C-alpha positions as a Python dict, from the first residue, in 0.01 Angstrom:
ca = {
    (1, 'X'): (0, 0, 0),
    (2, 'X'): (250, -158, 274),
    (3, 'X'): (542, 43, 383),
    (4, 'X'): (818, -218, 230),
    (5, 'X'): (604, -159, -118),
    (6, 'X'): (615, 214, -86),
    (7, 'X'): (999, 186, -1),
    (8, 'X'): (1044, -12, -309),
    (9, 'X'): (812, 238, -515),
    (10, 'X'): (1020, 502, -391),
    (11, 'X'): (1322, 302, -506),
    (12, 'X'): (1243, 234, -831),
    (13, 'X'): (1128, 606, -904),
    (14, 'X'): (1500, 712, -818),
    (15, 'X'): (1698, 472, -1012),
    (16, 'X'): (1449, 450, -1252),
    (17, 'X'): (1346, 789, -1262),
    (18, 'X'): (1112, 716, -1542),
    (19, 'X'): (768, 552, -1567),
    (20, 'X'): (533, 590, -1852),
    (21, 'X'): (195, 427, -1964),
    (22, 'X'): (-14, 460, -2291),
    (23, 'X'): (-376, 410, -2333),
    (24, 'X'): (-616, 471, -2704),
    (25, 'X'): (-986, 457, -2745),
    (26, 'X'): (-1188, 391, -3081),
    (27, 'X'): (-1484, 656, -3129),
    (28, 'X'): (-1720, 500, -3366),
    (29, 'X'): (-1999, 751, -3283),
    (30, 'X'): (-2023, 1101, -3185),
    (31, 'X'): (-1962, 1177, -2811),
    (32, 'X'): (-2249, 1228, -2578),
    (33, 'X'): (-2230, 1611, -2403),
    (34, 'X'): (-2287, 1503, -2087),
    (35, 'X'): (-2043, 1380, -1919),
    (36, 'X'): (-1720, 1668, -1892),
    (37, 'X'): (-1416, 1661, -1684),
    (38, 'X'): (-1484, 1589, -1276),
    (39, 'X'): (-1186, 1969, -1206),
    (40, 'X'): (-1373, 2228, -1119),
    (41, 'X'): (-1063, 2410, -1054),
    (42, 'X'): (-924, 2624, -1353),
    (43, 'X'): (-561, 2536, -1454),
    (44, 'X'): (-269, 2756, -1359),
    (45, 'X'): (-94, 2911, -1587),
    (46, 'X'): (144, 2816, -1780),
    (47, 'X'): (503, 2905, -1679),
    (48, 'X'): (769, 2951, -1981),
    (49, 'X'): (884, 2676, -1839),
    (50, 'X'): (633, 2423, -1913),
    (51, 'X'): (564, 2596, -2208),
    (52, 'X'): (953, 2556, -2351),
    (53, 'X'): (914, 2190, -2233),
    (54, 'X'): (577, 2061, -2375),
    (55, 'X'): (697, 2209, -2738),
    (56, 'X'): (985, 2038, -2691),
    (57, 'X'): (798, 1749, -2671),
    (58, 'X'): (619, 1786, -2927),
    (59, 'X'): (926, 1875, -3191),
    (60, 'X'): (1096, 1575, -3061),
    (61, 'X'): (775, 1357, -3148),
    (62, 'X'): (714, 1526, -3479),
    (63, 'X'): (1080, 1457, -3553),
    (64, 'X'): (1051, 1078, -3496),
    (65, 'X'): (711, 1022, -3678),
    (66, 'X'): (896, 1254, -3943),
    (67, 'X'): (1169, 984, -3934),
    (68, 'X'): (910, 730, -4014),
    (69, 'X'): (793, 945, -4354),
    (70, 'X'): (452, 1015, -4068),
    (71, 'X'): (270, 1376, -4102),
    (72, 'X'): (333, 1558, -3792),
    (73, 'X'): (62, 1689, -3567),
    (74, 'X'): (-72, 1996, -3516),
    (75, 'X'): (-8, 2101, -3146),
    (76, 'X'): (-413, 2210, -3032),
    (77, 'X'): (-455, 2421, -2745),
    (78, 'X'): (-798, 2298, -2617),
    (79, 'X'): (-593, 1938, -2633),
    (80, 'X'): (-339, 2089, -2422),
    (81, 'X'): (-543, 2131, -2193),
    (82, 'X'): (-689, 1853, -2096),
    (83, 'X'): (-343, 1737, -2100),
    (84, 'X'): (-275, 1971, -1825),
    (85, 'X'): (-520, 1921, -1602),
    (86, 'X'): (-476, 1548, -1592),
    (87, 'X'): (-65, 1610, -1582),
    (88, 'X'): (-154, 1834, -1246),
    (89, 'X'): (-420, 1614, -1122),
    (90, 'X'): (-143, 1325, -1085),
    (91, 'X'): (125, 1597, -947),
    (92, 'X'): (-141, 1714, -676),
    (93, 'X'): (-209, 1338, -600),
    (94, 'X'): (-582, 1388, -700),
    (95, 'X'): (-551, 1079, -901),
    (96, 'X'): (-276, 803, -951),
    (97, 'X'): (-35, 793, -1224),
    (98, 'X'): (-297, 583, -1470),
    (99, 'X'): (-554, 683, -1739),
    (100, 'X'): (-803, 752, -1555),
    (101, 'X'): (-1087, 954, -1669),
    (102, 'X'): (-898, 930, -2075),
    (103, 'X'): (-1215, 888, -2191),
    (104, 'X'): (-1354, 1156, -2028),
    (105, 'X'): (-1047, 1355, -2146),
    (106, 'X'): (-1159, 1268, -2505),
    (107, 'X'): (-1541, 1342, -2480),
    (108, 'X'): (-1425, 1678, -2335),
    (109, 'X'): (-1226, 1710, -2648),
    (110, 'X'): (-1530, 1590, -2856),
    (111, 'X'): (-1687, 1868, -2777),
    (112, 'X'): (-1492, 2109, -2945),
    (113, 'X'): (-1363, 1879, -3237),
    (114, 'X'): (-1489, 1607, -3396),
    (115, 'X'): (-1305, 1293, -3349),
    (116, 'X'): (-1301, 963, -3499),
    (117, 'X'): (-1008, 815, -3243),
    (118, 'X'): (-808, 940, -2911),
    (119, 'X'): (-480, 768, -2741),
    (120, 'X'): (-331, 903, -2466),
    (121, 'X'): (94, 865, -2353),
    (122, 'X'): (131, 960, -1992),
    (123, 'X'): (480, 991, -1792),
    (124, 'X'): (648, 1125, -1534),
    (125, 'X'): (1057, 1122, -1352),
    (126, 'X'): (1263, 1331, -1199),
    (127, 'X'): (1644, 1433, -1126),
    (128, 'X'): (1696, 1477, -1479),
    (129, 'X'): (1839, 1784, -1630),
    (130, 'X'): (1635, 1690, -1984),
    (131, 'X'): (1310, 1552, -1825),
    (132, 'X'): (1110, 1606, -2189),
    (133, 'X'): (1390, 1384, -2378),
    (134, 'X'): (1366, 1137, -2088),
    (135, 'X'): (986, 1126, -2128),
    (136, 'X'): (1003, 1103, -2523),
    (137, 'X'): (1288, 856, -2493),
    (138, 'X'): (1097, 623, -2266),
    (139, 'X'): (720, 661, -2490),
    (140, 'X'): (945, 534, -2797),
    (141, 'X'): (1096, 227, -2632),
    (142, 'X'): (808, 112, -2494),
    (143, 'X'): (571, -55, -2831),
    (144, 'X'): (248, 50, -2669),
    (145, 'X'): (377, 419, -2631),
    (146, 'X'): (522, 443, -2986),
    (147, 'X'): (231, 296, -3124),
    (148, 'X'): (39, 588, -3010),
    (149, 'X'): (318, 779, -3111),
    (150, 'X'): (268, 633, -3472),
    (151, 'X'): (-64, 607, -3513),
    (152, 'X'): (-250, 748, -3743),
    (153, 'X'): (-360, 1120, -3582),
    (154, 'X'): (-356, 1474, -3695),
    (155, 'X'): (-342, 1638, -3370),
    (156, 'X'): (-242, 1647, -2994),
    (157, 'X'): (-169, 1859, -2684),
    (158, 'X'): (76, 1809, -2414),
    (159, 'X'): (82, 1906, -2043),
    (160, 'X'): (371, 1896, -1799),
    (161, 'X'): (332, 1966, -1409),
    (162, 'X'): (576, 1911, -1154),
    (163, 'X'): (487, 1878, -781),
    (164, 'X'): (722, 1980, -494),
    (165, 'X'): (920, 1660, -437),
    (166, 'X'): (1052, 1746, -779),
    (167, 'X'): (834, 1477, -1043),
    (168, 'X'): (755, 1591, -1359),
    (169, 'X'): (426, 1427, -1499),
    (170, 'X'): (373, 1451, -1867),
    (171, 'X'): (49, 1402, -2035),
    (172, 'X'): (1, 1363, -2428),
    (173, 'X'): (-333, 1313, -2565),
    (174, 'X'): (-347, 1210, -2980),
    (175, 'X'): (-652, 1283, -3151),
    (176, 'X'): (-791, 1194, -3508),
    (177, 'X'): (-1081, 1416, -3633),
    (178, 'X'): (-1337, 1249, -3883),
}
């Protein structure tokens, strides 16, 4: 990326403050067990701040679903672990802000939960006193993210990380059990 592109990207992040992306995967057969996440480091313990933000996102998404007469999603620690690993990898620069490795996360979850489908929303922002609310509102305003939030899922996992620059990275995984 040239210097001008980096500068423009930085300006967009600082002025817009919010970016997000969505992805989904329909799983019609059982997932093979030979694919594992590439990270060998165990996740750092979740701070109280991150745990509170993750719980807040869970509540906000369920409130949104309830407003549409959709059933609530159950927060699952196994799914949150995969979401947290991805947010940590994005925050540390190990992977770009993206869905890189989404299929691997779905397969890892599939080792402990028999699943039929999976989807993922990611976001990052900085400079807000309410980063969780900014992420959820950004997802609601985006057709792709909203589709995942409104999807036929029953489980979810949420992971948040923050880097030294003050950027928050969010990953929410949506799972439909078999």
